[in-house]
Amino acid sequence: MKTVIYDKNKDLEKLLKRNDDARDDIRNAVLEIIKGVKTDGNAALLYYTQTLDHCELTQLQVTEAEIQEAFDSVPDSLLDIIREAAGNIRAFHEKQLETTWTYEPKPGVVLGQHITPIGRVGLYVPGGKATYPSTVLMDAIPALVAGVESLVMVTPPGRDGKINPNILAAAKIAGVQEIYKIGGAQAIAALAYGTETIKPVNKIVGPGNIYVATAKKEVFGKVDIDMIAGPSEVLIIADEHANPVYAAADLLSQAEHDEMAMPILVTTSEDLGKQVIAEVYRQIEADLGRKDIARKSVDDFGFVFIVNDLDEAFELSNQIAPEHLELLIENPMSALEKVKNAGAIFMGAYTPEPLGDYFAGPNHTLPTSGTAKFSSPLGVYDFIKKSSILSYDQRCLGDVYQKIAAFARSEGLDAHAKAVERRFEN
Amino acid sequence: MKTVIYDKNKDLEKLLKRNDDARDDIRNAVLEIIKGVKTDGNAALLYYTQTLDHCELTQLQVTEAEIQEAFDSVPDSLLDIIREAAGNIRAFHEKQLETTWTYEPKPGVVLGQHITPIGRVGLYVPGGKATYPSTVLMDAIPALVAGVESLVMVTPPGRDGKINPNILAAAKIAGVQEIYKIGGAQAIAALAYGTETIKPVNKIVGPGNIYVATAKKEVFGKVDIDMIAGPSEVLIIADEHANPVYAAADLLSQAEHDEMAMPILVTTSEDLGKQVIAEVYRQIEADLGRKDIARKSVDDFGFVFIVNDLDEAFELSNQIAPEHLELLIENPMSALEKVKNAGAIFMGAYTPEPLGDYFAGPNHTLPTSGTAKFSSPLGVYDFIKKSSILSYDQRCLGDVYQKIAAFARSEGLDAHAKAVERRFEN
């Protein structure tokens, strides 16, 4: 971990090495795959699953029997935990529900906003070594709470043609019924353009590797997508009272995700900074399961920033715009107004990041790599859309139609002017 | 205009010829420009403005004196109309404001959602033949209502190095102070990556030509963007009581925008359909200012669909997902629940589209080309973001930490499990 005395004039992005360069070789491969799926549909999906996932499928869709078999293979104790987590996630997201509203700014005029769910949504769930049933809950439940009628999940099969049973069990608990064994750019293409058997969707959400992310960006416009996920980060703001053991453990829970994950401590206490660094390496060596990944993340992307005071800590944090922000400080709730950019805010010593990753209810699909400057956690609002409502009666339009006509003519739009004038010609 | 008897089994997208193919030549030109601006900053902006906009600038930023001069040159009558429209737009968008909320699902647990405005936003305003001060109002006001602290506008200069005075007057009325004379892909690159004098933004909104749209898609991820705008459309659902003169005038107000604009009538009355077509061509010939554009739009992209009943009309409309939906039917408000996909809904004979384009208050930046299936009018919600709030006390985390640890271990994430366990080791 690098220790850095914070200086607001330093180029922070350069220091953090967060990168946004697109890679043309990947894009070209992805475009080829998308073209293949648009042209050849299911045949292309089977071909790419064979060549890229090394799996020869005879059927793309996961059967009800497969889902049930997977479900039955998961221990009841884990099913109960998944159910309880799903309940918490549902309860939180129900608070985000919006409803249609109208109002009368004056008699004869009604304005408003009509809320409707998106019709059909595709959910990408990564396969491979790391399979996350929690992500199935986090992505599917807000869509279903929003009222999405048609929800489809895609996830790449293993070489044996099977899907991780915990993924299928989480899907069953969340309420996802339509599931296909496809992954990568080919799955994104199938969701965006459809095939003989897969109906195209209106929006695609969920994390994935660089091929998935590139394909999502490519089909954006044809369908909507959620934010493109990069390496994730945690930033802990800690004062001198913080427990270094907790801080180190929380940094490592981020670091174990990915060698490019970014664990950052920002502290007013140089002493605490030293203790946390020592504790991080102690915990890695002592008993950590994924110690090689965690060590590389900590070595290459770990930072301890020393700041003069909490105001400076929040200033720095807002510049970094972390996916996860932990406040290991006195009275964290009173510091809320200082937070300008963060995916999720974890308050106090007993709200560690994994509580939010799995259980508390708020979404764990969060804006990464600084995108919290302009985007939000996945939520019900990602699965609804708005239509403006306008209604004027004859008298109210009569009061203003000449102004509308004059404004339209100032823009050179004659037919716009005439559309209001023709209503009052006689 | 083509008359079509609606058949739900026909391929609607093929009939409408709405196209989503990207063009590689344009993308390559745009990538070159973005690279130039990233490398050479202001010098690249001056170079591209000279070669593409045929304008030799010495200064990029519009001065206060230029804004004042433009403002003073606009007739007071038009300024008053712009001010009144701005007031209506502000009043409507204030209804969209959201505030931070928290709640206690049980004692010791606080969850919630923290609302913050996006820090800095770039607003693209097209130049060229069509200059739309109304778009300045529609894009700037929601951002300012949301609380965006730093708002910057870019718009290409004419060959004389000037900006249309109505655009500058509208910017002054809306409250935009920082304005640069740049357009095209180079302006989007400058907003996304910054130059020596232009600070980068977090989000870019506003319509533009294919180069602007391609550049926006390219920088998406580095910054957020609003939906990519395509040719716009109006769809009018009319029953046998509708006035064919109004319907024709409203179709033409869409058609005059663009040769690729799409004016669509959906009616239960074949007789009305015939009357509207006759009236459309009569109005074009009689007195329409932009008759050549309107005629081409009507000839190539105009449709009259004949349906059996209103349910079928709404089914078709929801498939098309029009930017503007006009309901020239009895009791339009009672049909609201049938609308699933539409940018804005204009109710009844005295709510023509231009009322919404200029004056009523709801936004005129609307999802085009069927994107109303997954996106919304521009609104205050486009300029805010959310951060989840989580707070557990020791007892509440103690109640559930073993479940969290078990869930984490089922995903192979050992450090996640340990982060909660270490808090209860003693």
CSV table of C-alpha atoms in Angstrom, one decimal, chain A:
chain,number,residue,atom,x,y,z
A,1,MET,CA,0.0,0.0,0.0
A,2,LYS,CA,1.2,3.5,-0.9
A,3,THR,CA,1.0,6.2,1.7
A,4,VAL,CA,0.3,9.6,0.3
A,5,ILE,CA,0.0,12.9,2.0
A,6,TYR,CA,-3.0,14.4,0.3
A,7,ASP,CA,-2.4,17.4,-1.8
A,8,LYS,CA,-5.3,18.8,-3.7
A,9,ASN,CA,-3.1,20.1,-6.5
A,10,LYS,CA,-1.8,16.6,-7.4
A,11,ASP,CA,-3.3,14.8,-10.4
A,12,LEU,CA,-5.4,12.3,-8.6
A,13,GLU,CA,-6.5,10.3,-11.6
A,14,LYS,CA,-2.9,9.8,-12.7
A,15,LEU,CA,-2.0,8.5,-9.2
A,16,LEU,CA,-5.0,6.1,-9.1
A,17,LYS,CA,-4.2,4.9,-12.6
A,18,ARG,CA,-7.9,4.5,-13.5
A,19,ASN,CA,-8.1,4.0,-17.1
A,20,ASP,CA,-10.8,4.6,-19.7
A,21,ASP,CA,-9.1,3.6,-22.9
A,22,ALA,CA,-11.2,1.5,-25.3
A,23,ARG,CA,-9.4,-1.4,-27.0
A,24,ASP,CA,-10.0,-1.7,-30.7
A,25,ASP,CA,-9.1,-5.4,-30.9
A,26,ILE,CA,-11.8,-6.2,-28.4
A,27,ARG,CA,-14.3,-4.0,-30.1
A,28,ASN,CA,-13.7,-5.6,-33.5
A,29,ALA,CA,-14.1,-9.1,-32.0
A,30,VAL,CA,-17.3,-8.0,-30.3
A,31,LEU,CA,-18.7,-6.4,-33.5
A,32,GLU,CA,-18.0,-9.7,-35.4
A,33,ILE,CA,-19.9,-11.7,-32.7
A,34,ILE,CA,-22.9,-9.2,-32.8
A,35,LYS,CA,-23.0,-9.5,-36.6
A,36,GLY,CA,-22.9,-13.3,-36.3
A,37,VAL,CA,-25.9,-13.4,-33.9
A,38,LYS,CA,-27.9,-10.8,-35.9
A,39,THR,CA,-27.4,-12.9,-39.1
A,40,ASP,CA,-27.5,-16.5,-37.8
A,41,GLY,CA,-29.4,-16.3,-34.6
A,42,ASN,CA,-29.4,-19.5,-32.5
A,43,ALA,CA,-26.9,-21.2,-34.7
A,44,ALA,CA,-24.4,-18.4,-34.0
A,45,LEU,CA,-25.1,-18.7,-30.2
A,46,LEU,CA,-24.4,-22.5,-30.3
A,47,TYR,CA,-21.3,-21.9,-32.4
A,48,TYR,CA,-19.9,-19.2,-30.0
A,49,THR,CA,-20.8,-21.2,-26.9
A,50,GLN,CA,-18.8,-24.1,-28.4
A,51,THR,CA,-15.8,-22.1,-29.5
A,52,LEU,CA,-15.6,-19.6,-26.6
A,53,ASP,CA,-17.2,-21.4,-23.6
A,54,HIS,CA,-16.0,-24.9,-24.8
A,55,CYS,CA,-19.5,-26.3,-24.3
A,56,GLU,CA,-21.6,-28.1,-26.8
A,57,LEU,CA,-25.2,-27.4,-26.1
A,58,THR,CA,-28.3,-29.0,-27.7
A,59,GLN,CA,-30.7,-26.6,-26.0
A,60,LEU,CA,-30.2,-23.0,-25.1
A,61,GLN,CA,-33.0,-22.6,-22.5
A,62,VAL,CA,-32.6,-23.9,-19.0
A,63,THR,CA,-35.5,-26.3,-18.3
A,64,GLU,CA,-37.8,-26.2,-15.3
A,65,ALA,CA,-36.5,-29.5,-14.3
A,66,GLU,CA,-32.9,-28.2,-14.3
A,67,ILE,CA,-33.9,-25.3,-12.1
A,68,GLN,CA,-35.8,-27.6,-9.7
A,69,GLU,CA,-32.8,-30.0,-9.6
A,70,ALA,CA,-30.4,-27.2,-8.8
A,71,PHE,CA,-32.7,-25.8,-6.2
A,72,ASP,CA,-33.0,-29.2,-4.5
A,73,SER,CA,-29.2,-29.5,-4.4
A,74,VAL,CA,-28.7,-26.3,-2.4
A,75,PRO,CA,-28.6,-26.8,1.5
A,76,ASP,CA,-31.8,-25.5,3.2
A,77,SER,CA,-29.7,-23.3,5.5
A,78,LEU,CA,-28.4,-21.4,2.4
A,79,LEU,CA,-31.8,-21.2,0.8
A,80,ASP,CA,-33.1,-19.6,4.0
A,81,ILE,CA,-30.4,-17.0,4.0
A,82,ILE,CA,-31.0,-16.2,0.3
A,83,ARG,CA,-34.7,-15.9,1.1
A,84,GLU,CA,-34.1,-13.6,4.0
A,85,ALA,CA,-31.7,-11.4,1.9
A,86,ALA,CA,-34.3,-11.4,-0.9
A,87,GLY,CA,-36.9,-10.1,1.5
A,88,ASN,CA,-34.7,-7.3,2.7
A,89,ILE,CA,-33.8,-6.3,-0.9
A,90,ARG,CA,-37.5,-6.3,-1.9
A,91,ALA,CA,-38.5,-4.2,1.2
A,92,PHE,CA,-35.8,-1.6,0.5
A,93,HIS,CA,-36.6,-1.3,-3.2
A,94,GLU,CA,-40.3,-1.0,-2.6
A,95,LYS,CA,-39.4,2.4,-1.0
A,96,GLN,CA,-38.2,3.5,-4.4
A,97,LEU,CA,-41.5,2.9,-6.2
A,98,GLU,CA,-42.9,6.0,-8.0
A,99,THR,CA,-46.4,6.6,-9.1
A,100,THR,CA,-48.1,8.6,-11.8
A,101,TRP,CA,-49.0,12.1,-10.8
A,102,THR,CA,-50.9,15.0,-12.3
A,103,TYR,CA,-51.7,18.6,-11.1
A,104,GLU,CA,-53.6,21.6,-12.3
A,105,PRO,CA,-51.4,24.7,-12.5
A,106,LYS,CA,-54.6,26.6,-13.4
A,107,PRO,CA,-58.2,25.6,-14.2
A,108,GLY,CA,-58.3,24.0,-17.6
A,109,VAL,CA,-54.7,22.8,-17.6
A,110,VAL,CA,-53.5,19.4,-16.4
A,111,LEU,CA,-49.8,18.5,-16.4
A,112,GLY,CA,-48.2,15.4,-15.0
A,113,GLN,CA,-45.9,12.4,-15.3
A,114,HIS,CA,-47.1,8.9,-16.2
A,115,ILE,CA,-45.0,6.0,-14.8
A,116,THR,CA,-44.8,2.7,-16.6
A,117,PRO,CA,-42.4,-0.3,-16.2
A,118,ILE,CA,-40.0,-1.2,-19.0
A,119,GLY,CA,-41.6,-4.1,-20.9
A,120,ARG,CA,-38.8,-6.7,-21.2
A,121,VAL,CA,-35.5,-6.7,-19.4
A,122,GLY,CA,-32.4,-8.9,-19.8
A,123,LEU,CA,-30.2,-9.7,-16.9
A,124,TYR,CA,-26.6,-10.7,-17.5
A,125,VAL,CA,-25.0,-12.9,-14.8
A,126,PRO,CA,-21.3,-13.8,-15.2
A,127,GLY,CA,-20.2,-17.4,-15.0
A,128,GLY,CA,-16.7,-18.8,-14.7
A,129,LYS,CA,-14.8,-19.0,-11.4
A,130,ALA,CA,-16.8,-16.4,-9.6
A,131,THR,CA,-20.5,-17.0,-9.5
A,132,TYR,CA,-22.6,-14.6,-7.5
A,133,PRO,CA,-26.2,-15.6,-6.6
A,134,SER,CA,-26.3,-12.3,-4.7
A,135,THR,CA,-26.1,-10.5,-8.0
A,136,VAL,CA,-29.1,-12.4,-9.3
A,137,LEU,CA,-31.1,-11.1,-6.4
A,138,MET,CA,-29.8,-7.5,-6.7
A,139,ASP,CA,-30.5,-7.2,-10.4
A,140,ALA,CA,-33.8,-9.2,-10.6
A,141,ILE,CA,-35.7,-7.9,-7.6
A,142,PRO,CA,-35.7,-4.2,-8.5
A,143,ALA,CA,-36.9,-5.0,-12.0
A,144,LEU,CA,-39.8,-7.2,-10.6
A,145,VAL,CA,-40.6,-4.5,-7.9
A,146,ALA,CA,-40.8,-2.0,-10.8
A,147,GLY,CA,-43.4,-4.2,-12.5
A,148,VAL,CA,-41.3,-5.4,-15.4
A,149,GLU,CA,-43.5,-8.1,-17.0
A,150,SER,CA,-40.9,-10.0,-18.8
A,151,LEU,CA,-37.5,-10.7,-17.3
A,152,VAL,CA,-34.9,-13.0,-18.9
A,153,MET,CA,-31.6,-14.1,-17.5
A,154,VAL,CA,-28.5,-15.2,-19.4
A,155,THR,CA,-25.4,-16.8,-18.0
A,156,PRO,CA,-22.7,-18.8,-19.6
A,157,PRO,CA,-22.7,-22.6,-18.9
A,158,GLY,CA,-19.7,-24.6,-17.6
A,159,ARG,CA,-17.9,-27.0,-19.9
A,160,ASP,CA,-20.4,-29.7,-18.7
A,161,GLY,CA,-23.3,-27.6,-20.0
A,162,LYS,CA,-24.5,-26.8,-16.4
A,163,ILE,CA,-25.2,-23.6,-14.5
A,164,ASN,CA,-24.0,-23.1,-11.0
A,165,PRO,CA,-26.9,-24.4,-8.8
A,166,ASN,CA,-26.8,-21.5,-6.4
A,167,ILE,CA,-27.4,-19.1,-9.3
A,168,LEU,CA,-30.4,-21.1,-10.4
A,169,ALA,CA,-31.7,-21.3,-6.8
A,170,ALA,CA,-31.3,-17.5,-6.4
A,171,ALA,CA,-33.2,-17.0,-9.7
A,172,LYS,CA,-36.0,-19.2,-8.5
A,173,ILE,CA,-36.3,-17.3,-5.2
A,174,ALA,CA,-36.1,-13.9,-6.9
A,175,GLY,CA,-38.8,-15.0,-9.4
A,176,VAL,CA,-36.9,-15.3,-12.7
A,177,GLN,CA,-38.2,-18.1,-14.9
A,178,GLU,CA,-36.8,-17.6,-18.4
A,179,ILE,CA,-33.0,-18.4,-18.4
A,180,TYR,CA,-30.6,-19.2,-21.3
A,181,LYS,CA,-27.2,-20.8,-21.1
A,182,ILE,CA,-25.3,-18.1,-23.1
A,183,GLY,CA,-22.7,-15.6,-22.1
A,184,GLY,CA,-20.2,-13.1,-23.4
A,185,ALA,CA,-20.9,-10.7,-26.3
A,186,GLN,CA,-23.1,-13.3,-28.0
A,187,ALA,CA,-25.5,-13.2,-25.1
A,188,ILE,CA,-25.7,-9.4,-25.2
A,189,ALA,CA,-26.3,-9.5,-29.0
A,190,ALA,CA,-29.1,-12.1,-28.5
A,191,LEU,CA,-30.8,-9.9,-25.9
A,192,ALA,CA,-30.5,-6.8,-28.0
A,193,TYR,CA,-31.5,-8.2,-31.4
A,194,GLY,CA,-33.3,-11.4,-30.5
A,195,THR,CA,-33.0,-14.8,-32.2
A,196,GLU,CA,-35.5,-17.4,-33.4
A,197,THR,CA,-36.3,-18.3,-29.8
A,198,ILE,CA,-35.1,-15.4,-27.7
A,199,LYS,CA,-37.3,-12.3,-27.8
A,200,PRO,CA,-35.4,-9.1,-27.8
A,201,VAL,CA,-35.4,-7.0,-24.7
A,202,ASN,CA,-35.6,-3.2,-24.1
A,203,LYS,CA,-32.9,-3.0,-21.5
A,204,ILE,CA,-29.8,-5.1,-20.4
A,205,VAL,CA,-28.4,-4.9,-16.9
A,206,GLY,CA,-25.7,-6.8,-15.0
A,207,PRO,CA,-21.9,-6.9,-14.7
A,208,GLY,CA,-19.6,-8.8,-17.1
A,209,ASN,CA,-16.1,-9.0,-18.4
A,210,ILE,CA,-14.6,-6.6,-21.0
A,211,TYR,CA,-16.3,-8.4,-23.9
A,212,VAL,CA,-19.7,-8.1,-22.2
A,213,ALA,CA,-19.1,-4.4,-21.3
A,214,THR,CA,-18.0,-3.6,-24.9
A,215,ALA,CA,-21.0,-5.4,-26.3
A,216,LYS,CA,-23.3,-3.5,-24.0
A,217,LYS,CA,-21.8,-0.2,-25.1
A,218,GLU,CA,-22.2,-1.2,-28.7
A,219,VAL,CA,-25.9,-2.1,-28.5
A,220,PHE,CA,-26.7,1.0,-26.3
A,221,GLY,CA,-29.2,3.1,-28.2
A,222,LYS,CA,-30.9,0.0,-29.7
A,223,VAL,CA,-31.6,-0.9,-26.1
A,224,ASP,CA,-30.9,0.8,-22.8
A,225,ILE,CA,-28.1,-0.5,-20.6
A,226,ASP,CA,-27.0,0.1,-17.0
A,227,MET,CA,-23.7,1.8,-16.3
A,228,ILE,CA,-20.6,-0.1,-17.6
A,229,ALA,CA,-18.9,-1.7,-14.6
A,230,GLY,CA,-15.1,-1.3,-14.1
A,231,PRO,CA,-12.9,-2.5,-11.3
A,232,SER,CA,-14.6,-1.8,-8.0
A,233,GLU,CA,-13.3,0.2,-5.0
A,234,VAL,CA,-13.8,0.9,-1.3
A,235,LEU,CA,-12.8,4.1,0.3
A,236,ILE,CA,-12.8,4.2,4.1
A,237,ILE,CA,-12.7,7.5,5.9
A,238,ALA,CA,-11.3,6.9,9.4
A,239,ASP,CA,-10.5,9.1,12.3
A,240,GLU,CA,-8.1,8.3,15.1
A,241,HIS,CA,-10.8,6.3,17.0
A,242,ALA,CA,-11.3,3.8,14.3
A,243,ASN,CA,-10.5,0.1,14.9
A,244,PRO,CA,-7.6,-0.8,12.6
A,245,VAL,CA,-8.6,-4.5,12.5
A,246,TYR,CA,-12.0,-3.6,11.1
A,247,ALA,CA,-10.6,-1.1,8.6
A,248,ALA,CA,-8.1,-3.6,7.4
A,249,ALA,CA,-10.7,-6.4,7.1
A,250,ASP,CA,-13.0,-4.2,5.1
A,251,LEU,CA,-10.2,-3.1,2.7
A,252,LEU,CA,-9.4,-6.8,2.1
A,253,SER,CA,-13.0,-7.7,1.5
A,254,GLN,CA,-12.7,-5.3,-1.5
A,255,ALA,CA,-9.2,-6.4,-2.5
A,256,GLU,CA,-10.1,-10.1,-2.7
A,257,HIS,CA,-12.5,-9.4,-5.6
A,258,ASP,CA,-10.0,-8.7,-8.2
A,259,GLU,CA,-6.3,-7.9,-8.7
A,260,MET,CA,-7.4,-4.4,-10.0
A,261,ALA,CA,-9.8,-3.7,-7.1
A,262,MET,CA,-8.9,-0.5,-5.2
A,263,PRO,CA,-8.8,-0.4,-1.4
A,264,ILE,CA,-8.3,3.1,-0.1
A,265,LEU,CA,-8.0,4.5,3.4
A,266,VAL,CA,-8.3,8.2,4.0
A,267,THR,CA,-7.4,9.1,7.6
A,268,THR,CA,-6.7,12.1,9.7
A,269,SER,CA,-4.3,9.9,11.8
A,270,GLU,CA,-0.9,9.0,10.4
A,271,ASP,CA,-0.6,6.6,13.2
A,272,LEU,CA,-3.9,4.8,12.3
A,273,GLY,CA,-2.7,4.6,8.7
A,274,LYS,CA,0.4,2.7,9.8
A,275,GLN,CA,-1.5,0.4,12.0
A,276,VAL,CA,-4.0,-0.4,9.2
A,277,ILE,CA,-1.2,-1.2,6.7
A,278,ALA,CA,0.5,-3.5,9.2
A,279,GLU,CA,-2.9,-5.2,9.9
A,280,VAL,CA,-3.7,-5.6,6.2
A,281,TYR,CA,-0.6,-7.6,5.6
A,282,ARG,CA,-0.9,-9.5,8.8
A,283,GLN,CA,-4.5,-10.6,7.9
A,284,ILE,CA,-3.4,-11.5,4.3
A,285,GLU,CA,-0.7,-13.8,5.7
A,286,ALA,CA,-2.6,-15.1,8.7
A,287,ASP,CA,-5.7,-16.7,7.2
A,288,LEU,CA,-7.0,-15.2,4.0
A,289,GLY,CA,-8.5,-17.6,1.4
A,290,ARG,CA,-7.8,-15.5,-1.7
A,291,LYS,CA,-4.5,-14.1,-0.4
A,292,ASP,CA,-2.8,-13.9,-3.8
A,293,ILE,CA,-5.5,-11.7,-5.4
A,294,ALA,CA,-5.8,-9.6,-2.3
A,295,ARG,CA,-2.1,-9.0,-2.0
A,296,LYS,CA,-1.8,-7.9,-5.6
A,297,SER,CA,-4.7,-5.5,-5.3
A,298,VAL,CA,-3.3,-4.0,-2.1
A,299,ASP,CA,0.2,-3.8,-3.5
A,300,ASP,CA,-0.7,-2.2,-6.8
A,301,PHE,CA,-3.9,-0.3,-6.1
A,302,GLY,CA,-4.0,0.2,-2.3
A,303,PHE,CA,-3.6,3.7,-0.9
A,304,VAL,CA,-3.5,5.3,2.5
A,305,PHE,CA,-4.1,9.1,2.2
A,306,ILE,CA,-3.2,11.2,5.2
A,307,VAL,CA,-5.4,14.4,5.4
A,308,ASN,CA,-5.5,17.3,7.8
A,309,ASP,CA,-9.1,17.1,8.8
A,310,LEU,CA,-12.4,15.4,7.9
A,311,ASP,CA,-13.4,18.2,5.5
A,312,GLU,CA,-10.3,17.4,3.5
A,313,ALA,CA,-11.2,13.7,3.7
A,314,PHE,CA,-14.6,14.3,2.2
A,315,GLU,CA,-13.1,16.6,-0.5
A,316,LEU,CA,-10.8,13.8,-1.5
A,317,SER,CA,-13.5,11.2,-1.3
A,318,ASN,CA,-15.8,13.2,-3.5
A,319,GLN,CA,-13.1,13.5,-6.1
A,320,ILE,CA,-12.5,9.8,-6.1
A,321,ALA,CA,-16.3,9.1,-6.1
A,322,PRO,CA,-15.9,5.6,-4.6
A,323,GLU,CA,-18.3,2.8,-5.3
A,324,HIS,CA,-18.3,2.0,-1.5
A,325,LEU,CA,-17.7,4.7,1.1
A,326,GLU,CA,-17.3,3.6,4.7
A,327,LEU,CA,-17.4,6.2,7.5
A,328,LEU,CA,-15.4,4.9,10.5
A,329,ILE,CA,-15.8,8.2,12.3
A,330,GLU,CA,-17.8,9.6,15.2
A,331,ASN,CA,-21.4,10.5,14.3
A,332,PRO,CA,-21.2,9.4,10.7
A,333,MET,CA,-24.8,10.3,10.0
A,334,SER,CA,-24.1,14.0,10.7
A,335,ALA,CA,-21.5,13.9,8.0
A,336,LEU,CA,-24.0,12.8,5.3
A,337,GLU,CA,-24.3,16.3,3.8
A,338,LYS,CA,-20.6,16.3,3.0
A,339,VAL,CA,-20.9,13.3,0.7
A,340,LYS,CA,-21.3,14.4,-2.9
A,341,ASN,CA,-20.2,11.4,-4.9
A,342,ALA,CA,-20.5,7.8,-3.6
A,343,GLY,CA,-22.3,4.6,-4.6
A,344,ALA,CA,-23.3,3.5,-1.1
A,345,ILE,CA,-22.4,4.9,2.3
A,346,PHE,CA,-21.7,2.6,5.1
A,347,MET,CA,-22.0,4.3,8.5
A,348,GLY,CA,-20.0,3.4,11.5
A,349,ALA,CA,-18.0,0.4,12.9
A,350,TYR,CA,-20.8,-2.1,12.5
A,351,THR,CA,-21.8,-1.5,8.9
A,352,PRO,CA,-19.1,-3.2,7.0
A,353,GLU,CA,-19.3,-3.4,3.2
A,354,PRO,CA,-20.3,-7.2,3.1
A,355,LEU,CA,-23.5,-6.3,5.0
A,356,GLY,CA,-24.5,-4.3,2.0
A,357,ASP,CA,-23.1,-6.8,-0.5
A,358,TYR,CA,-25.4,-9.5,0.7
A,359,PHE,CA,-28.0,-8.6,3.1
A,360,ALA,CA,-29.2,-5.2,4.3
A,361,GLY,CA,-31.4,-4.4,1.3
A,362,PRO,CA,-29.9,-1.6,-0.7
A,363,ASN,CA,-28.4,-2.6,-4.0
A,364,HIS,CA,-24.9,-3.9,-4.4
A,365,THR,CA,-24.7,-3.1,-8.1
A,366,LEU,CA,-23.1,0.3,-7.7
A,367,PRO,CA,-21.3,2.8,-9.9
A,368,THR,CA,-17.6,1.9,-10.1
A,369,SER,CA,-14.4,3.7,-11.1
A,370,GLY,CA,-15.6,7.2,-10.3
A,371,THR,CA,-18.9,7.0,-12.2
A,372,ALA,CA,-20.6,7.8,-8.9
A,373,LYS,CA,-20.0,11.3,-10.1
A,374,PHE,CA,-23.0,10.9,-12.5
A,375,SER,CA,-24.7,7.6,-11.7
A,376,SER,CA,-26.6,5.8,-9.1
A,377,PRO,CA,-27.0,2.3,-7.5
A,378,LEU,CA,-29.2,0.0,-9.6
A,379,GLY,CA,-32.7,0.7,-8.5
A,380,VAL,CA,-36.4,0.5,-9.3
A,381,TYR,CA,-35.9,3.8,-11.2
A,382,ASP,CA,-33.7,1.9,-13.7
A,383,PHE,CA,-36.7,-0.2,-14.7
A,384,ILE,CA,-39.4,2.4,-15.1
A,385,LYS,CA,-39.8,5.2,-17.5
A,386,LYS,CA,-41.8,8.4,-17.6
A,387,SER,CA,-44.2,10.0,-20.1
A,388,SER,CA,-45.2,13.6,-19.7
A,389,ILE,CA,-48.9,14.3,-19.5
A,390,LEU,CA,-50.3,17.6,-21.0
A,391,SER,CA,-53.9,18.7,-21.3
A,392,TYR,CA,-55.2,22.2,-22.2
A,393,ASP,CA,-58.7,23.2,-22.8
A,394,GLN,CA,-59.8,25.5,-25.6
A,395,ARG,CA,-59.8,28.6,-23.4
A,396,CYS,CA,-56.4,28.0,-21.9
A,397,LEU,CA,-54.8,27.3,-25.3
A,398,GLY,CA,-56.7,30.4,-26.7
A,399,ASP,CA,-55.0,32.5,-24.0
A,400,VAL,CA,-51.4,31.6,-25.1
A,401,TYR,CA,-51.6,30.4,-28.7
A,402,GLN,CA,-50.2,33.6,-30.2
A,403,LYS,CA,-47.2,33.5,-27.9
A,404,ILE,CA,-46.5,29.9,-29.0
A,405,ALA,CA,-46.9,30.9,-32.7
A,406,ALA,CA,-44.5,33.8,-32.2
A,407,PHE,CA,-41.9,31.6,-30.4
A,408,ALA,CA,-42.2,28.9,-33.2
A,409,ARG,CA,-41.7,31.6,-35.9
A,410,SER,CA,-38.6,32.9,-34.2
A,411,GLU,CA,-37.2,29.4,-34.7
A,412,GLY,CA,-38.4,29.4,-38.4
A,413,LEU,CA,-40.9,26.6,-37.7
A,414,ASP,CA,-44.0,27.8,-39.6
A,415,ALA,CA,-46.0,24.6,-39.4
A,416,HIS,CA,-45.6,24.7,-35.6
A,417,ALA,CA,-47.1,28.1,-35.5
A,418,LYS,CA,-49.9,27.1,-37.9
A,419,ALA,CA,-50.8,24.1,-35.8
A,420,VAL,CA,-51.9,26.3,-33.0
A,421,GLU,CA,-53.3,29.1,-35.2
A,422,ARG,CA,-55.6,26.8,-37.2
A,423,ARG,CA,-57.5,26.0,-34.0
A,424,PHE,CA,-58.6,29.7,-33.7
A,425,GLU,CA,-59.1,30.6,-37.4
A,426,ASN,CA,-62.8,30.9,-37.3
